[in-house]
């Protein structure tokens, strides 16, 4: 993005959430146990394709670098990301950044807990 700042070329990044599509349904058939059991059920929401597409298109048309999605929590995670890129709400993001450092640690703990609970890698190591 920065390398093209002197041109009319604009970049947009989208992080679509889990979207209610046939492809996502197929993906869920083979998804590892841990992937589907890391987060509490309230964070396993799927969104309708029309809503996801509308939000991404609205972001592109508005000239946003990060295109929002219908997933409010996901949007907050994207806004909290480190790196140098244009921010839509820099003061708000700076104010909530410390909260997300702690939240990120909780998310890492939850992911590790889901993997340790299943412990299928331990079984693989023991069989060698």
GROMACS .gro file of N, CA and C in nm:
model
  384
    1UNK      N    1   0.083  -0.118   0.000
    1UNK     CA    2   0.000   0.000   0.000
    1UNK      C    3   0.088   0.124   0.000
    2UNK      N    4   0.186   0.128   0.087
    2UNK     CA    5   0.272   0.246   0.096
    2UNK      C    6   0.351   0.267  -0.032
    3UNK      N    7   0.391   0.160  -0.098
    3UNK     CA    8   0.471   0.172  -0.219
    3UNK      C    9   0.394   0.236  -0.334
    4UNK      N   10   0.262   0.239  -0.324
    4UNK     CA   11   0.178   0.297  -0.429
    4UNK      C   12   0.112   0.427  -0.385
    5UNK      N   13   0.161   0.488  -0.278
    5UNK     CA   14   0.101   0.610  -0.225
    5UNK      C   15   0.107   0.726  -0.324
    6UNK      N   16   0.198   0.719  -0.419
    6UNK     CA   17   0.212   0.828  -0.517
    6UNK      C   18   0.133   0.801  -0.645
    7UNK      N   19   0.043   0.704  -0.641
    7UNK     CA   20  -0.038   0.669  -0.758
    7UNK      C   21  -0.186   0.673  -0.720
    8UNK      N   22  -0.273   0.663  -0.818
    8UNK     CA   23  -0.417   0.656  -0.787
    8UNK      C   24  -0.462   0.517  -0.741
    9UNK      N   25  -0.371   0.421  -0.739
    9UNK     CA   26  -0.405   0.284  -0.698
    9UNK      C   27  -0.437   0.283  -0.549
   10UNK      N   28  -0.547   0.222  -0.512
   10UNK     CA   29  -0.587   0.210  -0.371
   10UNK      C   30  -0.604   0.064  -0.336
   11UNK      N   31  -0.567   0.030  -0.216
   11UNK     CA   32  -0.576  -0.107  -0.168
   11UNK      C   33  -0.682  -0.117  -0.061
   12UNK      N   34  -0.745  -0.232  -0.055
   12UNK     CA   35  -0.847  -0.259   0.045
   12UNK      C   36  -0.823  -0.400   0.097
   13UNK      N   37  -0.837  -0.419   0.226
   13UNK     CA   38  -0.819  -0.549   0.287
   13UNK      C   39  -0.951  -0.588   0.353
   14UNK      N   40  -0.995  -0.709   0.325
   14UNK     CA   41  -1.119  -0.758   0.385
   14UNK      C   42  -1.090  -0.887   0.460
   15UNK      N   43  -1.148  -0.900   0.575
   15UNK     CA   44  -1.140  -1.022   0.655
   15UNK      C   45  -1.282  -1.073   0.676
   16UNK      N   46  -1.337  -1.140   0.573
   16UNK     CA   47  -1.475  -1.185   0.588
   16UNK      C   48  -1.487  -1.286   0.701
   17UNK      N   49  -1.594  -1.276   0.778
   17UNK     CA   50  -1.614  -1.370   0.888
   17UNK      C   51  -1.667  -1.502   0.833
   18UNK      N   52  -1.690  -1.598   0.920
   18UNK     CA   53  -1.754  -1.723   0.879
   18UNK      C   54  -1.885  -1.687   0.811
   19UNK      N   55  -1.899  -1.732   0.687
   19UNK     CA   56  -2.011  -1.692   0.604
   19UNK      C   57  -2.094  -1.814   0.565
   20UNK      N   58  -2.223  -1.802   0.575
   20UNK     CA   59  -2.317  -1.911   0.551
   20UNK      C   60  -2.322  -1.944   0.401
   21UNK      N   61  -2.224  -2.023   0.356
   21UNK     CA   62  -2.216  -2.062   0.215
   21UNK      C   63  -2.199  -2.213   0.208
   22UNK      N   64  -2.226  -2.274   0.091
   22UNK     CA   65  -2.202  -2.418   0.076
   22UNK      C   66  -2.055  -2.455   0.100
   23UNK      N   67  -1.965  -2.366   0.060
   23UNK     CA   68  -1.822  -2.393   0.082
   23UNK      C   69  -1.787  -2.399   0.230
   24UNK      N   70  -1.846  -2.310   0.309
   24UNK     CA   71  -1.819  -2.311   0.453
   24UNK      C   72  -1.880  -2.435   0.517
   25UNK      N   73  -1.998  -2.475   0.472
   25UNK     CA   74  -2.061  -2.598   0.524
   25UNK      C   75  -1.972  -2.718   0.494
   26UNK      N   76  -1.915  -2.723   0.374
   26UNK     CA   77  -1.825  -2.834   0.336
   26UNK      C   78  -1.698  -2.830   0.421
   27UNK      N   79  -1.643  -2.711   0.442
   27UNK     CA   80  -1.524  -2.695   0.527
   27UNK      C   81  -1.549  -2.750   0.667
   28UNK      N   82  -1.667  -2.724   0.720
   28UNK     CA   83  -1.699  -2.769   0.856
   28UNK      C   84  -1.703  -2.922   0.869
   29UNK      N   85  -1.722  -2.992   0.758
   29UNK     CA   86  -1.725  -3.139   0.762
   29UNK      C   87  -1.588  -3.197   0.798
   30UNK      N   88  -1.482  -3.128   0.765
   30UNK     CA   89  -1.347  -3.180   0.788
   30UNK      C   90  -1.265  -3.093   0.883
   31UNK      N   91  -1.329  -2.997   0.945
   31UNK     CA   92  -1.259  -2.904   1.033
   31UNK      C   93  -1.210  -2.979   1.158
   32UNK      N   94  -1.087  -2.955   1.200
   32UNK     CA   95  -1.038  -3.021   1.321
   32UNK      C   96  -1.124  -2.985   1.443
   33UNK      N   97  -1.133  -3.078   1.534
   33UNK     CA   98  -1.212  -3.061   1.656
   33UNK      C   99  -1.177  -2.929   1.725
   34UNK      N  100  -1.048  -2.902   1.740
   34UNK     CA  101  -1.004  -2.783   1.814
   34UNK      C  102  -1.057  -2.655   1.751
   35UNK      N  103  -1.059  -2.651   1.618
   35UNK     CA  104  -1.105  -2.532   1.548
   35UNK      C  105  -1.249  -2.498   1.581
   36UNK      N  106  -1.329  -2.601   1.598
   36UNK     CA  107  -1.471  -2.576   1.625
   36UNK      C  108  -1.502  -2.569   1.775
   37UNK      N  109  -1.402  -2.590   1.861
   37UNK     CA  110  -1.428  -2.589   2.005
   37UNK      C  111  -1.340  -2.490   2.083
   38UNK      N  112  -1.272  -2.401   2.013
   38UNK     CA  113  -1.187  -2.303   2.081
   38UNK      C  114  -1.273  -2.198   2.151
   39UNK      N  115  -1.369  -2.142   2.079
   39UNK     CA  116  -1.445  -2.029   2.128
   39UNK      C  117  -1.580  -2.073   2.182
   40UNK      N  118  -1.632  -1.997   2.276
   40UNK     CA  119  -1.769  -2.024   2.322
   40UNK      C  120  -1.866  -2.012   2.204
   41UNK      N  121  -1.979  -2.079   2.215
   41UNK     CA  122  -2.075  -2.083   2.105
   41UNK      C  123  -2.111  -1.943   2.053
   42UNK      N  124  -2.116  -1.845   2.141
   42UNK     CA  125  -2.154  -1.710   2.098
   42UNK      C  126  -2.056  -1.650   1.998
   43UNK      N  127  -1.934  -1.703   1.990
   43UNK     CA  128  -1.836  -1.653   1.894
   43UNK      C  129  -1.829  -1.739   1.769
   44UNK      N  130  -1.916  -1.837   1.756
   44UNK     CA  131  -1.918  -1.925   1.639
   44UNK      C  132  -2.031  -1.886   1.544
   45UNK      N  133  -2.060  -1.759   1.538
   45UNK     CA  134  -2.168  -1.708   1.456
   45UNK      C  135  -2.129  -1.712   1.308
   46UNK      N  136  -2.226  -1.740   1.223
   46UNK     CA  137  -2.205  -1.727   1.079
   46UNK      C  138  -2.291  -1.612   1.028
   47UNK      N  139  -2.246  -1.552   0.921
   47UNK     CA  140  -2.312  -1.435   0.866
   47UNK      C  141  -2.359  -1.464   0.724
   48UNK      N  142  -2.463  -1.397   0.685
   48UNK     CA  143  -2.520  -1.417   0.552
   48UNK      C  144  -2.432  -1.352   0.446
   49UNK      N  145  -2.415  -1.421   0.332
   49UNK     CA  146  -2.326  -1.369   0.226
   49UNK      C  147  -2.363  -1.227   0.181
   50UNK      N  148  -2.491  -1.197   0.171
   50UNK     CA  149  -2.531  -1.064   0.124
   50UNK      C  150  -2.485  -0.956   0.222
   51UNK      N  151  -2.488  -0.985   0.352
   51UNK     CA  152  -2.444  -0.887   0.452
   51UNK      C  153  -2.293  -0.868   0.447
   52UNK      N  154  -2.220  -0.979   0.431
   52UNK     CA  155  -2.073  -0.971   0.422
   52UNK      C  156  -2.033  -0.893   0.298
   53UNK      N  157  -2.094  -0.928   0.184
   53UNK     CA  158  -2.060  -0.861   0.058
   53UNK      C  159  -2.094  -0.712   0.064
   54UNK      N  160  -2.209  -0.679   0.122
   54UNK     CA  161  -2.251  -0.537   0.131
   54UNK      C  162  -2.149  -0.457   0.212
   55UNK      N  163  -2.107  -0.511   0.327
   55UNK     CA  164  -2.012  -0.437   0.411
   55UNK      C  165  -1.877  -0.419   0.342
   56UNK      N  166  -1.830  -0.523   0.274
   56UNK     CA  167  -1.701  -0.512   0.203
   56UNK      C  168  -1.713  -0.410   0.089
   57UNK      N  169  -1.820  -0.419   0.011
   57UNK     CA  170  -1.838  -0.325  -0.099
   57UNK      C  171  -1.852  -0.182  -0.047
   58UNK      N  172  -1.927  -0.164   0.060
   58UNK     CA  173  -1.939  -0.030   0.120
   58UNK      C  174  -1.802   0.025   0.160
   59UNK      N  175  -1.717  -0.061   0.217
   59UNK     CA  176  -1.582  -0.018   0.256
   59UNK      C  177  -1.498   0.022   0.137
   60UNK      N  178  -1.507  -0.057   0.030
   60UNK     CA  179  -1.432  -0.023  -0.092
   60UNK      C  180  -1.479   0.111  -0.147
   61UNK      N  181  -1.611   0.127  -0.157
   61UNK     CA  182  -1.665   0.252  -0.212
   61UNK      C  183  -1.633   0.373  -0.125
   62UNK      N  184  -1.619   0.351   0.006
   62UNK     CA  185  -1.583   0.460   0.098
   62UNK      C  186  -1.433   0.488   0.098
   63UNK      N  187  -1.355   0.401   0.033
   63UNK     CA  188  -1.211   0.420   0.030
   63UNK      C  189  -1.140   0.369   0.154
   64UNK      N  190  -1.207   0.286   0.234
   64UNK     CA  191  -1.145   0.232   0.356
   64UNK      C  192  -1.034   0.134   0.320
   65UNK      N  193  -0.929   0.134   0.399
   65UNK     CA  194  -0.824   0.033   0.382
   65UNK      C  195  -0.874  -0.101   0.435
   66UNK      N  196  -0.916  -0.104   0.561
   66UNK     CA  197  -0.978  -0.223   0.618
   66UNK      C  198  -1.128  -0.215   0.595
   67UNK      N  199  -1.180  -0.309   0.521
   67UNK     CA  200  -1.324  -0.313   0.497
   67UNK      C  201  -1.389  -0.389   0.612
   68UNK      N  202  -1.487  -0.327   0.672
   68UNK     CA  203  -1.558  -0.387   0.785
   68UNK      C  204  -1.639  -0.507   0.739
   69UNK      N  205  -1.681  -0.585   0.837
   69UNK     CA  206  -1.770  -0.698   0.812
   69UNK      C  207  -1.885  -0.688   0.911
   70UNK      N  208  -1.987  -0.772   0.898
   70UNK     CA  209  -2.095  -0.769   0.996
   70UNK      C  210  -2.053  -0.820   1.134
   71UNK      N  211  -1.933  -0.875   1.145
   71UNK     CA  212  -1.882  -0.930   1.270
   71UNK      C  213  -1.815  -0.819   1.352
   72UNK      N  214  -1.888  -0.763   1.447
   72UNK     CA  215  -1.839  -0.650   1.526
   72UNK      C  216  -1.712  -0.687   1.601
   73UNK      N  217  -1.709  -0.805   1.664
   73UNK     CA  218  -1.591  -0.846   1.739
   73UNK      C  219  -1.472  -0.863   1.646
   74UNK      N  220  -1.494  -0.924   1.531
   74UNK     CA  221  -1.387  -0.939   1.433
   74UNK      C  222  -1.332  -0.805   1.388
   75UNK      N  223  -1.420  -0.708   1.370
   75UNK     CA  224  -1.375  -0.573   1.332
   75UNK      C  225  -1.285  -0.513   1.439
   76UNK      N  226  -1.320  -0.536   1.565
   76UNK     CA  227  -1.236  -0.484   1.673
   76UNK      C  228  -1.098  -0.551   1.673
   77UNK      N  229  -1.095  -0.680   1.643
   77UNK     CA  230  -0.965  -0.749   1.637
   77UNK      C  231  -0.879  -0.694   1.524
   78UNK      N  232  -0.940  -0.667   1.410
   78UNK     CA  233  -0.866  -0.610   1.298
   78UNK      C  234  -0.814  -0.471   1.334
   79UNK      N  235  -0.898  -0.389   1.397
   79UNK     CA  236  -0.857  -0.254   1.434
   79UNK      C  237  -0.742  -0.256   1.533
   80UNK      N  238  -0.732  -0.360   1.614
   80UNK     CA  239  -0.631  -0.371   1.717
   80UNK      C  240  -0.497  -0.417   1.661
   81UNK      N  241  -0.496  -0.463   1.536
   81UNK     CA  242  -0.375  -0.518   1.476
   81UNK      C  243  -0.262  -0.415   1.476
   82UNK      N  244  -0.142  -0.464   1.501
   82UNK     CA  245  -0.026  -0.377   1.496
   82UNK      C  246   0.017  -0.361   1.351
   83UNK      N  247   0.095  -0.265   1.324
   83UNK     CA  248   0.145  -0.242   1.189
   83UNK      C  249   0.117  -0.100   1.148
   84UNK      N  250   0.178  -0.060   1.040
   84UNK     CA  251   0.151   0.077   1.000
   84UNK      C  252   0.064   0.075   0.874
   85UNK      N  253  -0.054   0.126   0.895
   85UNK     CA  254  -0.156   0.136   0.791
   85UNK      C  255  -0.252   0.246   0.833
   86UNK      N  256  -0.328   0.299   0.739
   86UNK     CA  257  -0.421   0.407   0.776
   86UNK      C  258  -0.533   0.354   0.864
   87UNK      N  259  -0.560   0.425   0.969
   87UNK     CA  260  -0.663   0.382   1.065
   87UNK      C  261  -0.783   0.476   1.055
   88UNK      N  262  -0.901   0.417   1.062
   88UNK     CA  263  -1.024   0.496   1.052
   88UNK      C  264  -1.049   0.577   1.178
   89UNK      N  265  -1.016   0.521   1.294
   89UNK     CA  266  -1.043   0.587   1.423
   89UNK      C  267  -0.920   0.574   1.513
   90UNK      N  268  -0.813   0.646   1.482
   90UNK     CA  269  -0.687   0.626   1.554
   90UNK      C  270  -0.695   0.653   1.704
   91UNK      N  271  -0.769   0.753   1.747
   91UNK     CA  272  -0.775   0.782   1.891
   91UNK      C  273  -0.851   0.672   1.965
   92UNK      N  274  -0.961   0.626   1.910
   92UNK     CA  275  -1.036   0.517   1.971
   92UNK      C  276  -0.951   0.390   1.976
   93UNK      N  277  -0.885   0.360   1.865
   93UNK     CA  278  -0.801   0.240   1.861
   93UNK      C  279  -0.687   0.247   1.961
   94UNK      N  280  -0.628   0.363   1.978
   94UNK     CA  281  -0.521   0.379   2.078
   94UNK      C  282  -0.575   0.360   2.219
   95UNK      N  283  -0.696   0.408   2.242
   95UNK     CA  284  -0.755   0.396   2.376
   95UNK      C  285  -0.788   0.252   2.412
   96UNK      N  286  -0.834   0.174   2.315
   96UNK     CA  287  -0.874   0.036   2.347
   96UNK      C  288  -0.762  -0.066   2.327
   97UNK      N  289  -0.649  -0.024   2.271
   97UNK     CA  290  -0.538  -0.117   2.245
   97UNK      C  291  -0.496  -0.196   2.370
   98UNK      N  292  -0.479  -0.133   2.486
   98UNK     CA  293  -0.438  -0.210   2.604
   98UNK      C  294  -0.538  -0.320   2.641
   99UNK      N  295  -0.666  -0.295   2.621
   99UNK     CA  296  -0.766  -0.398   2.650
   99UNK      C  297  -0.748  -0.519   2.560
  100UNK      N  298  -0.711  -0.494   2.435
  100UNK     CA  299  -0.697  -0.604   2.341
  100UNK      C  300  -0.570  -0.684   2.361
  101UNK      N  301  -0.469  -0.625   2.422
  101UNK     CA  302  -0.351  -0.704   2.457
  101UNK      C  303  -0.392  -0.812   2.557
  102UNK      N  304  -0.469  -0.774   2.659
  102UNK     CA  305  -0.519  -0.873   2.755
  102UNK      C  306  -0.615  -0.971   2.691
  103UNK      N  307  -0.704  -0.922   2.607
  103UNK     CA  308  -0.799  -1.010   2.539
  103UNK      C  309  -0.726  -1.110   2.451
  104UNK      N  310  -0.623  -1.066   2.383
  104UNK     CA  311  -0.546  -1.156   2.298
  104UNK      C  312  -0.486  -1.268   2.381
  105UNK      N  313  -0.436  -1.236   2.498
  105UNK     CA  314  -0.380  -1.340   2.585
  105UNK      C  315  -0.487  -1.442   2.625
  106UNK      N  316  -0.608  -1.394   2.652
  106UNK     CA  317  -0.719  -1.485   2.684
  106UNK      C  318  -0.749  -1.574   2.564
  107UNK      N  319  -0.748  -1.517   2.445
  107UNK     CA  320  -0.776  -1.595   2.324
  107UNK      C  321  -0.668  -1.701   2.301
  108UNK      N  322  -0.543  -1.668   2.325
  108UNK     CA  323  -0.435  -1.766   2.312
  108UNK      C  324  -0.456  -1.879   2.413
  109UNK      N  325  -0.491  -1.844   2.536
  109UNK     CA  326  -0.515  -1.944   2.639
  109UNK      C  327  -0.631  -2.035   2.599
  110UNK      N  328  -0.738  -1.978   2.546
  110UNK     CA  329  -0.854  -2.058   2.505
  110UNK      C  330  -0.818  -2.154   2.392
  111UNK      N  331  -0.740  -2.107   2.295
  111UNK     CA  332  -0.699  -2.194   2.184
  111UNK      C  333  -0.609  -2.306   2.235
  112UNK      N  334  -0.513  -2.274   2.318
  112UNK     CA  335  -0.424  -2.376   2.373
  112UNK      C  336  -0.503  -2.477   2.457
  113UNK      N  337  -0.599  -2.429   2.534
  113UNK     CA  338  -0.680  -2.517   2.618
  113UNK      C  339  -0.758  -2.617   2.533
  114UNK      N  340  -0.815  -2.570   2.422
  114UNK     CA  341  -0.891  -2.660   2.334
  114UNK      C  342  -0.801  -2.770   2.278
  115UNK      N  343  -0.680  -2.735   2.239
  115UNK     CA  344  -0.587  -2.835   2.184
  115UNK      C  345  -0.543  -2.932   2.294
  116UNK      N  346  -0.510  -2.880   2.411
  116UNK     CA  347  -0.465  -2.968   2.521
  116UNK      C  348  -0.576  -3.061   2.569
  117UNK      N  349  -0.699  -3.012   2.566
  117UNK     CA  350  -0.812  -3.094   2.609
  117UNK      C  351  -0.827  -3.216   2.520
  118UNK      N  352  -0.813  -3.200   2.392
  118UNK     CA  353  -0.824  -3.310   2.296
  118UNK      C  354  -0.699  -3.398   2.300
  119UNK      N  355  -0.584  -3.336   2.314
  119UNK     CA  356  -0.454  -3.403   2.330
  119UNK      C  357  -0.424  -3.509   2.223
  120UNK      N  358  -0.472  -3.488   2.103
  120UNK     CA  359  -0.444  -3.589   2.000
  120UNK      C  360  -0.299  -3.590   1.955
  121UNK      N  361  -0.228  -3.480   1.972
  121UNK     CA  362  -0.087  -3.479   1.938
  121UNK      C  363  -0.006  -3.563   2.037
  122UNK      N  364  -0.048  -3.565   2.163
  122UNK     CA  365   0.020  -3.647   2.264
  122UNK      C  366   0.010  -3.794   2.227
  123UNK      N  367  -0.104  -3.837   2.176
  123UNK     CA  368  -0.122  -3.975   2.134
  123UNK      C  369  -0.030  -4.009   2.017
  124UNK      N  370  -0.015  -3.913   1.925
  124UNK     CA  371   0.075  -3.934   1.812
  124UNK      C  372   0.219  -3.948   1.857
  125UNK      N  373   0.260  -3.863   1.951
  125UNK     CA  374   0.398  -3.867   2.001
  125UNK      C  375   0.424  -3.997   2.076
  126UNK      N  376   0.326  -4.044   2.151
  126UNK     CA  377   0.344  -4.167   2.229
  126UNK      C  378   0.355  -4.290   2.140
  127UNK      N  379   0.295  -4.284   2.020
  127UNK     CA  380   0.297  -4.399   1.930
  127UNK      C  381   0.426  -4.410   1.852
  128UNK      N  382   0.512  -4.312   1.862
  128UNK     CA  383   0.638  -4.313   1.784
  128UNK      C  384   0.748  -4.380   1.861
   0.00000   0.00000   0.00000
